[in-house]
């Protein structure tokens, strides 16, 4: 799957009940990994949650963009850019976050800010979050937004597409 996720996304896009798909390193609800970052204007490292996403994450997840723009294939530089959530912006006390830099193995410009959403347990406060497009081990999950009254039928079609792409990996 990790090497052929774009092919799977293409097959699923052909299904009329699939509205959109997105590849990601983590599944919302389980919490995301945490890494050290050094934001512009700070002389120390700060731990932020992070998730690797593809170009379709904001739309598929229905996230609300409140500053800037989402990742776009129109900008090759977006592979090095970050998006962040509003809690991160608030924690850093940034008024105008778009264009600010966050350092982690190089400088990464912020291109967009999304409204906070619960990505961990509902029993935890929303934490600062960095979105990036550089999965260390590749994307490991495909999230699907769908509209159907026949969920078992759709799941069977998704399973069939999966097995055509990677028959040796369990669905």
Phi, psi and omega in degrees: 000316186302325181274341188237024184296327179295324177295318178296316177302320179297317178296318181290330178296338179283345180279125185298332181277349179273120180274319178192163177222158176210143176265144183207161178273343186219156177256125178303144181106331181265353185090157182245160178298163179232139180223166177270134179225153174240103181287153176307134179086358180246141180256011179225162179276144180231140178276124176235147170292152181217148176217136174270132183224165173257186185298337187263006186297309185302313181291315182296320181279351180068033180283149181261120177278127181248344175213145173072219186215164176278174174300144182217140176294345179290342183239104180302330181292346180296339177298338179255356184270166175237152162246158181220168175263169184291334176295320177298314180300316180295316181298324181274354179059043179265127176279317183237085187286332183295126182098342175295159182247146171235129182265131167195107185053046182119166178273138181231117179285144174276127180252343182199157178231130177254151175298143180304144172217157184279108181253355177240199177299145178294349178274357179250148174291151177293131184252166175300142185220135175249131173256132178221171184238035185229070184294123182300317181248016182086164177288136183246355182221147173239120179262139186236126172261130186220167177219106182201151172265350182246070182299315179301322178295318179294316179300321178297320179291321177295317178301316180299315178298317178302311184293334174290326182278314185217077184293343181270350180257128181300141180290000000 
